[in-house]
XYZ file of C-alpha atoms in Angstrom:
67
model
C 52.597 143.490 163.083
C 53.413 139.897 164.051
C 57.012 138.759 164.277
C 58.768 137.446 161.170
C 58.252 133.761 162.057
C 54.494 134.314 161.922
C 54.837 136.320 158.704
C 56.681 133.412 157.087
C 53.900 131.054 158.119
C 50.824 133.218 157.534
C 52.037 135.959 155.206
C 51.543 139.694 155.497
C 48.156 141.316 155.252
C 47.656 143.902 152.521
C 47.809 146.570 155.237
C 51.165 145.268 156.504
C 52.537 144.934 152.963
C 51.640 148.553 152.138
C 53.731 149.706 155.104
C 56.680 147.552 154.038
C 56.463 148.787 150.433
C 55.680 152.400 151.328
C 52.651 152.562 149.042
C 48.883 152.791 149.503
C 46.615 149.772 149.895
C 45.121 150.377 146.455
C 48.598 150.052 144.885
C 49.234 146.736 146.674
C 45.870 145.388 145.514
C 46.599 146.611 141.978
C 49.950 144.798 141.895
C 48.211 141.649 143.097
C 45.467 141.974 140.455
C 48.105 142.445 137.732
C 49.905 139.289 138.887
C 53.039 141.272 139.740
C 53.071 140.634 143.488
C 53.250 137.112 144.954
C 50.227 136.327 147.124
C 47.833 133.670 148.326
C 44.353 133.633 149.801
C 43.066 132.305 153.090
C 39.329 132.359 152.533
C 38.607 135.946 151.472
C 41.785 137.293 153.056
C 44.714 138.093 150.757
C 48.161 137.353 152.176
C 51.587 138.198 150.804
C 54.329 135.726 151.786
C 57.259 137.533 153.423
C 60.207 135.772 151.755
C 58.898 136.076 148.158
C 57.965 139.726 148.875
C 61.497 140.403 150.115
C 62.975 138.750 147.004
C 60.581 140.750 144.793
C 61.714 143.986 146.471
C 65.396 142.999 146.202
C 64.895 142.569 142.443
C 63.432 146.057 142.239
C 59.807 144.945 142.062
C 58.179 145.407 138.688
C 57.535 149.117 138.818
C 61.154 150.196 138.458
C 60.445 153.667 139.838
C 58.238 154.711 136.911
C 55.476 157.266 137.500
């Protein structure tokens, strides 16, 4: 994983975000598809900006621990 300065500039990959969130890649992609997780695209690559992701996690995300 790149250092946090690079993550601020380029965002996290889906693979990096899944490690941060502690979920599978499919869950990260599902949250993105539902519009619940901040993201942007660089060509075909999906990136999740670090600071908005951190704020999203600090607010409890949108899942609220439901199963």
